[in-house]
PDB file of C-alpha atoms in Angstrom:
ATOM      1  CA  ARG M 629       8.166  42.902  94.427  1.00 40.00           C
ATOM      2  CA  ALA M 630      10.926  45.456  94.790  1.00 40.00           C
ATOM      3  CA  PRO M 631      12.758  46.385  91.581  1.00 39.00           C
ATOM      4  CA  LEU M 632      15.875  44.428  90.745  1.00 41.00           C
ATOM      5  CA  VAL M 633      19.143  46.034  91.669  1.00 37.00           C
ATOM      6  CA  THR M 634      22.643  45.453  90.391  1.00 38.00           C
ATOM      7  CA  GLN M 635      26.100  46.869  90.891  1.00 38.00           C
ATOM      8  CA  PRO M 636      26.138  50.653  90.383  1.00 35.00           C
ATOM      9  CA  GLU M 637      27.484  51.817  87.052  1.00 36.00           C
ATOM     10  CA  SER M 638      30.208  53.836  88.788  1.00 34.00           C
ATOM     11  CA  ALA M 639      31.475  50.757  90.620  1.00 35.00           C
ATOM     12  CA  ARG M 640      32.094  48.803  87.432  1.00 37.00           C
ATOM     13  CA  GLN M 641      35.461  49.266  85.813  1.00 39.00           C
ATOM     14  CA  PRO M 642      35.346  49.413  82.008  1.00 39.00           C
ATOM     15  CA  ARG M 643      37.488  46.764  80.364  1.00 42.00           C
ATOM     16  CA  PRO M 644      39.216  47.374  77.056  1.00 41.00           C
ATOM     17  CA  HIS M 645      38.329  44.884  74.317  1.00 43.00           C
ATOM     18  CA  THR M 646      39.701  44.675  70.845  1.00 41.00           C
ATOM     19  CA  HIS M 647      37.098  44.150  68.152  1.00 45.00           C
ATOM     20  CA  GLY M 648      38.258  40.630  67.256  1.00 45.00           C
ATOM     21  CA  SER M 649      38.523  39.251  70.778  1.00 45.00           C
ATOM     22  CA  ALA M 650      35.211  40.856  71.774  1.00 48.00           C
ATOM     23  CA  GLU M 651      33.278  39.182  68.957  1.00 48.00           C
ATOM     24  CA  LYS M 652      34.817  35.779  69.673  1.00 48.00           C
ATOM     25  CA  CYS M 653      33.797  35.778  73.337  1.00 65.00           C
ATOM     26  CA  GLY M 654      30.301  37.193  72.869  1.00 82.00           C
ATOM     27  CA  MET M 655      31.102  40.705  74.002  1.00 93.00           C
ATOM     28  CA  ILE M 656      30.915  43.834  71.894  1.00 97.00           C
ATOM     29  CA  SER M 657      33.416  46.621  71.246  1.00 96.00           C
ATOM     30  CA  ALA M 658      33.301  50.222  70.011  1.00 97.00           C
ATOM     31  CA  ARG M 659      35.522  52.227  67.690  1.00 97.00           C
ATOM     32  CA  HIS M 660      36.269  55.945  67.802  1.00 96.00           C
ATOM     33  CA  VAL M 661      33.843  58.022  65.698  1.00 96.00           C
ATOM     34  CA  GLY M 662      35.134  61.535  66.426  1.00 95.00           C
ATOM     35  CA  VAL M 663      32.020  62.983  68.091  1.00 95.00           C
ATOM     36  CA  THR M 664      32.469  63.123  71.871  1.00 95.00           C
ATOM     37  CA  GLU M 665      28.820  62.482  72.773  1.00 95.00           C
ATOM     38  CA  PHE M 666      28.569  59.471  70.471  1.00 96.00           C
ATOM     39  CA  ASP M 667      31.903  58.031  71.590  1.00 97.00           C
ATOM     40  CA  GLN M 668      30.725  58.249  75.209  1.00 97.00           C
ATOM     41  CA  ARG M 669      27.349  56.704  74.409  1.00 97.00           C
ATOM     42  CA  PHE M 670      29.018  53.834  72.559  1.00 97.00           C
ATOM     43  CA  ALA M 671      31.439  53.335  75.473  1.00 98.00           C
ATOM     44  CA  ASP M 672      28.496  53.210  77.905  1.00 98.00           C
ATOM     45  CA  LEU M 673      26.710  50.681  75.716  1.00 98.00           C
ATOM     46  CA  VAL M 674      29.809  48.481  75.535  1.00 98.00           C
ATOM     47  CA  GLU M 675      30.305  48.611  79.306  1.00 97.00           C
ATOM     48  CA  THR M 676      26.651  47.862  80.075  1.00 98.00           C
ATOM     49  CA  PHE M 677      26.253  45.042  77.556  1.00 98.00           C
ATOM     50  CA  ASN M 678      29.590  43.419  78.384  1.00 97.00           C
ATOM     51  CA  GLY M 679      28.718  43.638  82.070  1.00 97.00           C
ATOM     52  CA  GLN M 680      25.472  41.795  81.363  1.00 98.00           C
ATOM     53  CA  TYR M 681      27.354  39.201  79.339  1.00 98.00           C
ATOM     54  CA  GLU M 682      29.832  38.639  82.174  1.00 97.00           C
ATOM     55  CA  HIS M 683      26.952  38.106  84.631  1.00 98.00           C
ATOM     56  CA  TYR M 684      25.390  35.679  82.141  1.00 97.00           C
ATOM     57  CA  GLU M 685      28.681  33.758  81.932  1.00 97.00           C
ATOM     58  CA  VAL M 686      28.841  33.531  85.739  1.00 97.00           C
ATOM     59  CA  MET M 687      25.234  32.321  85.802  1.00 97.00           C
ATOM     60  CA  GLU M 688      25.996  29.589  83.291  1.00 95.00           C
ATOM     61  CA  GLU M 689      29.212  28.619  85.072  1.00 96.00           C
ATOM     62  CA  LYS M 690      27.456  28.233  88.442  1.00 96.00           C
ATOM     63  CA  ARG M 691      24.573  26.314  86.873  1.00 95.00           C
ATOM     64  CA  LYS M 692      26.939  23.889  85.139  1.00 94.00           C
ATOM     65  CA  THR M 693      28.953  23.469  88.341  1.00 95.00           C
ATOM     66  CA  LEU M 694      25.821  22.368  90.191  1.00 95.00           C
ATOM     67  CA  MET M 695      24.762  20.028  87.383  1.00 94.00           C
ATOM     68  CA  TYR M 696      28.197  18.404  87.298  1.00 94.00           C
ATOM     69  CA  ARG M 697      28.489  18.116  91.076  1.00 95.00           C
ATOM     70  CA  TYR M 698      25.211  16.209  91.349  1.00 95.00           C
ATOM     71  CA  ARG M 699      25.510  14.342  88.022  1.00 94.00           C
ATOM     72  CA  CYS M 700      22.486  15.975  86.450  1.00 93.00           C
ATOM     73  CA  SER M 701      21.956  15.985  82.707  1.00 87.00           C
ATOM     74  CA  THR M 702      23.515  19.007  81.007  1.00 81.00           C
ATOM     75  CA  ASP M 703      20.134  20.492  80.102  1.00 82.00           C
ATOM     76  CA  ALA M 704      18.601  19.799  83.512  1.00 84.00           C
ATOM     77  CA  GLY M 705      16.793  22.540  85.343  1.00 89.00           C
ATOM     78  CA  LEU M 706      16.893  23.515  89.000  1.00 92.00           C
ATOM     79  CA  SER M 707      14.107  21.057  89.781  1.00 93.00           C
ATOM     80  CA  GLU M 708      16.131  17.947  88.932  1.00 94.00           C
ATOM     81  CA  CYS M 709      19.232  19.355  90.612  1.00 94.00           C
ATOM     82  CA  LEU M 710      17.362  20.268  93.818  1.00 95.00           C
ATOM     83  CA  GLN M 711      15.923  16.767  94.050  1.00 95.00           C
ATOM     84  CA  LYS M 712      19.388  15.219  93.724  1.00 95.00           C
ATOM     85  CA  ILE M 713      20.746  17.586  96.378  1.00 96.00           C
ATOM     86  CA  LYS M 714      17.942  16.485  98.713  1.00 95.00           C
ATOM     87  CA  ASP M 715      18.546  12.799  97.949  1.00 95.00           C
ATOM     88  CA  GLU M 716      22.280  13.007  98.585  1.00 95.00           C
ATOM     89  CA  HIS M 717      22.050  15.082 101.758  1.00 95.00           C
ATOM     90  CA  ASP M 718      19.094  13.297 103.323  1.00 93.00           C
ATOM     91  CA  LYS M 719      20.376  13.851 106.874  1.00 93.00           C
ATOM     92  CA  HIS M 720      19.471  17.509 106.449  1.00 95.00           C
ATOM     93  CA  HIS M 721      16.261  19.209 105.408  1.00 95.00           C
ATOM     94  CA  VAL M 722      17.049  21.099 102.193  1.00 96.00           C
ATOM     95  CA  ARG M 723      14.692  23.542 100.504  1.00 95.00           C
ATOM     96  CA  LEU M 724      14.809  26.510  98.150  1.00 96.00           C
ATOM     97  CA  GLU M 725      13.528  29.764  99.611  1.00 95.00           C
ATOM     98  CA  MET M 726      12.720  32.927  97.666  1.00 93.00           C
ATOM     99  CA  LYS M 727      12.280  36.417  99.068  1.00 92.00           C
ATOM    100  CA  GLY M 728      11.646  39.089  96.467  1.00 88.00           C
ATOM    101  CA  TYR M 729      14.049  38.157  93.684  1.00 87.00           C
ATOM    102  CA  ASP M 730      16.555  36.470  96.006  1.00 94.00           C
ATOM    103  CA  PHE M 731      16.579  32.703  96.171  1.00 95.00           C
ATOM    104  CA  THR M 732      18.732  30.741  98.586  1.00 96.00           C
ATOM    105  CA  LEU M 733      19.229  27.148  99.647  1.00 96.00           C
ATOM    106  CA  VAL M 734      18.067  26.735 103.231  1.00 96.00           C
ATOM    107  CA  VAL M 735      19.624  23.835 105.143  1.00 96.00           C
ATOM    108  CA  THR M 736      18.449  22.633 108.561  1.00 94.00           C
ATOM    109  CA  PRO M 737      19.803  21.772 111.003  1.00 93.00           C
ATOM    110  CA  GLU M 738      22.697  24.178 110.507  1.00 89.00           C
ATOM    111  CA  ASP M 739      25.074  21.958 112.498  1.00 90.00           C
ATOM    112  CA  GLY M 740      27.194  19.336 110.769  1.00 92.00           C
ATOM    113  CA  VAL M 741      26.565  20.575 107.217  1.00 94.00           C
ATOM    114  CA  PRO M 742      29.045  18.793 104.911  1.00 95.00           C
ATOM    115  CA  ASP M 743      31.489  20.915 102.887  1.00 96.00           C
ATOM    116  CA  LYS M 744      29.921  19.816  99.607  1.00 96.00           C
ATOM    117  CA  LEU M 745      26.529  21.104 100.699  1.00 97.00           C
ATOM    118  CA  LYS M 746      28.095  24.349 101.973  1.00 96.00           C
ATOM    119  CA  ARG M 747      29.677  24.921  98.549  1.00 97.00           C
ATOM    120  CA  THR M 748      26.348  24.166  96.899  1.00 97.00           C
ATOM    121  CA  LYS M 749      24.592  26.702  99.121  1.00 97.00           C
ATOM    122  CA  GLU M 750      27.194  29.324  98.114  1.00 97.00           C
ATOM    123  CA  ASN M 751      26.902  28.430  94.424  1.00 97.00           C
ATOM    124  CA  ILE M 752      23.127  28.816  94.469  1.00 97.00           C
ATOM    125  CA  SER M 753      23.437  32.269  96.052  1.00 97.00           C
ATOM    126  CA  GLU M 754      25.991  33.229  93.384  1.00 97.00           C
ATOM    127  CA  LEU M 755      23.691  31.831  90.697  1.00 97.00           C
ATOM    128  CA  CYS M 756      20.873  33.989  92.010  1.00 97.00           C
ATOM    129  CA  GLN M 757      22.949  37.180  92.067  1.00 97.00           C
ATOM    130  CA  ALA M 758      24.188  36.610  88.522  1.00 98.00           C
ATOM    131  CA  ALA M 759      20.669  35.947  87.181  1.00 98.00           C
ATOM    132  CA  LYS M 760      19.326  39.074  88.911  1.00 97.00           C
ATOM    133  CA  SER M 761      22.108  41.189  87.427  1.00 97.00           C
ATOM    134  CA  VAL M 762      21.395  39.911  83.905  1.00 98.00           C
ATOM    135  CA  VAL M 763      17.723  40.851  84.214  1.00 97.00           C
ATOM    136  CA  ALA M 764      18.333  44.178  85.958  1.00 97.00           C
ATOM    137  CA  VAL M 765      20.034  45.933  83.031  1.00 97.00           C
ATOM    138  CA  SER M 766      17.904  44.486  80.226  1.00 96.00           C
ATOM    139  CA  THR M 767      15.434  47.348  79.819  1.00 96.00           C
ATOM    140  CA  LYS M 768      18.158  49.980  80.042  1.00 96.00           C
ATOM    141  CA  LEU M 769      20.209  48.112  77.438  1.00 97.00           C
ATOM    142  CA  GLN M 770      17.366  47.934  74.943  1.00 97.00           C
ATOM    143  CA  GLU M 771      16.752  51.671  75.363  1.00 97.00           C
ATOM    144  CA  MET M 772      20.442  52.418  74.744  1.00 97.00           C
ATOM    145  CA  ILE M 773      20.551  50.188  71.672  1.00 97.00           C
ATOM    146  CA  ASN M 774      17.321  51.534  70.209  1.00 97.00           C
ATOM    147  CA  TRP M 775      18.570  55.113  70.554  1.00 96.00           C
ATOM    148  CA  PHE M 776      21.502  54.308  68.264  1.00 95.00           C
ATOM    149  CA  LEU M 777      19.490  52.403  65.695  1.00 94.00           C
ATOM    150  CA  LYS M 778      16.785  55.080  65.464  1.00 96.00           C
ATOM    151  CA  ALA M 779      19.378  57.852  65.180  1.00 95.00           C
ATOM    152  CA  GLU M 780      21.528  56.142  62.527  1.00 94.00           C
ATOM    153  CA  GLU M 781      20.929  58.754  59.812  1.00 95.00           C
ATOM    154  CA  SER M 782      21.620  61.657  62.170  1.00 95.00           C
ATOM    155  CA  LEU M 783      24.721  59.924  63.577  1.00 96.00           C
ATOM    156  CA  THR M 784      26.111  59.423  60.084  1.00 96.00           C
ATOM    157  CA  ARG M 785      25.567  63.058  59.151  1.00 96.00           C
ATOM    158  CA  GLN M 786      27.160  64.439  62.315  1.00 96.00           C
ATOM    159  CA  VAL M 787      30.168  62.124  62.131  1.00 96.00           C
ATOM    160  CA  ASN M 788      30.738  63.203  58.515  1.00 94.00           C
ATOM    161  CA  GLU M 789      30.434  66.871  59.467  1.00 94.00           C
ATOM    162  CA  ALA M 790      32.924  66.484  62.334  1.00 93.00           C
ATOM    163  CA  ALA M 791      35.593  64.818  60.173  1.00 93.00           C
ATOM    164  CA  ALA M 792      38.413  67.197  59.221  1.00 92.00           C
ATOM    165  CA  THR M 793      39.429  65.483  55.971  1.00 94.00           C
ATOM    166  CA  HIS M 794      37.993  63.135  53.377  1.00 94.00           C
ATOM    167  CA  GLN M 795      40.244  60.386  54.739  1.00 95.00           C
ATOM    168  CA  ASP M 796      38.934  60.992  58.274  1.00 94.00           C
ATOM    169  CA  ARG M 797      35.370  60.973  56.981  1.00 94.00           C
ATOM    170  CA  LYS M 798      35.920  57.587  55.369  1.00 96.00           C
ATOM    171  CA  ARG M 799      37.674  56.112  58.413  1.00 96.00           C
ATOM    172  CA  LEU M 800      35.268  57.456  61.044  1.00 96.00           C
ATOM    173  CA  GLY M 801      32.244  56.615  58.893  1.00 96.00           C
ATOM    174  CA  GLY M 802      33.529  53.045  58.694  1.00 97.00           C
ATOM    175  CA  ASN M 803      33.979  52.976  62.471  1.00 97.00           C
ATOM    176  CA  LEU M 804      30.403  54.183  62.938  1.00 97.00           C
ATOM    177  CA  LYS M 805      29.099  51.386  60.719  1.00 97.00           C
ATOM    178  CA  GLU M 806      31.044  48.850  62.788  1.00 97.00           C
ATOM    179  CA  ASN M 807      29.649  50.308  66.010  1.00 97.00           C
ATOM    180  CA  LEU M 808      26.091  50.105  64.698  1.00 97.00           C
ATOM    181  CA  LYS M 809      26.744  46.520  63.646  1.00 97.00           C
ATOM    182  CA  GLU M 810      27.842  45.807  67.238  1.00 97.00           C
ATOM    183  CA  ALA M 811      24.706  47.530  68.560  1.00 97.00           C
ATOM    184  CA  ARG M 812      22.546  45.265  66.373  1.00 96.00           C
ATOM    185  CA  ARG M 813      24.432  42.227  67.679  1.00 96.00           C
ATOM    186  CA  ALA M 814      23.791  43.377  71.246  1.00 97.00           C
ATOM    187  CA  LYS M 815      20.095  43.837  70.397  1.00 96.00           C
ATOM    188  CA  GLU M 816      19.986  40.208  69.266  1.00 95.00           C
ATOM    189  CA  LEU M 817      22.002  38.704  72.139  1.00 96.00           C
ATOM    190  CA  SER M 818      20.784  40.644  75.181  1.00 96.00           C
ATOM    191  CA  PRO M 819      17.179  39.317  75.082  1.00 96.00           C
ATOM    192  CA  ARG M 820      18.566  35.761  74.978  1.00 95.00           C
ATOM    193  CA  TYR M 821      20.520  36.350  78.162  1.00 96.00           C
ATOM    194  CA  ARG M 822      17.462  37.990  79.732  1.00 97.00           C
ATOM    195  CA  GLU M 823      15.239  35.066  78.763  1.00 97.00           C
ATOM    196  CA  GLU M 824      17.583  32.460  80.263  1.00 96.00           C
ATOM    197  CA  ALA M 825      17.949  34.420  83.496  1.00 97.00           C
ATOM    198  CA  GLY M 826      14.192  34.987  83.673  1.00 96.00           C
ATOM    199  CA  LYS M 827      13.492  31.268  83.258  1.00 95.00           C
ATOM    200  CA  LEU M 828      15.897  30.504  86.082  1.00 95.00           C
ATOM    201  CA  LEU M 829      14.280  33.026  88.432  1.00 95.00           C
ATOM    202  CA  ASN M 830      10.785  31.765  87.554  1.00 95.00           C
ATOM    203  CA  GLU M 831      11.796  28.151  88.155  1.00 95.00           C
ATOM    204  CA  ALA M 832      13.327  29.097  91.508  1.00 95.00           C
ATOM    205  CA  ALA M 833      10.082  30.872  92.428  1.00 95.00           C
ATOM    206  CA  LEU M 834       7.996  27.810  91.566  1.00 94.00           C
ATOM    207  CA  LEU M 835      10.308  25.474  93.487  1.00 94.00           C
ATOM    208  CA  SER M 836      10.113  27.695  96.540  1.00 93.00           C
ATOM    209  CA  GLY M 837       6.321  27.852  96.371  1.00 88.00           C
ATOM    210  CA  VAL M 838       6.137  31.437  95.106  1.00 77.00           C
ATOM    211  CA  THR M 839       4.006  32.334  92.081  1.00 65.00           C
ATOM    212  CA  PRO M 840       6.280  34.129  89.557  1.00 56.00           C
TER     213      PRO M 840
END
């Protein structure tokens, strides 16, 4: 299979998040540490992780929309939902098709497709794109996070050396600790998002007759 692709980094607009609001919604934030390279690396980590989280939220939203629309149980998988779609729209032949990492709902004949089924077809495509995007950045994210955690001692020393005053050293050192705490939180959360997205893609592959 071809490697997963997602929106280019340059196309994503960074969104400012305060520390409190970020933690409440599952995102992360970064504070100024006074060393340009580290501030940029933390900003990149925040943008990449929060982008993954936003894709995960879209994935969950689209999944729940489908479950609600076809009265599936809240923890139902694609299999149960696909069967209910087929049962309700029995005047059309409905199947899940997967090419590479893209899965779509194929409906035949294409004439006379009811609006509900059209929306479902769109939702499944959106679900696929969101799941792909979650998976696509996972390896990069873990590399970014691990760089910070392995370099903690060096980061602390350089931030202290860059501080102009004792007060700055205390403030920026505290900010660095908070940033590393956020990096550890990202290290814990990101694999969960990756796992959920991976399960979804594997289930779609099985339902479409493709071996994951």
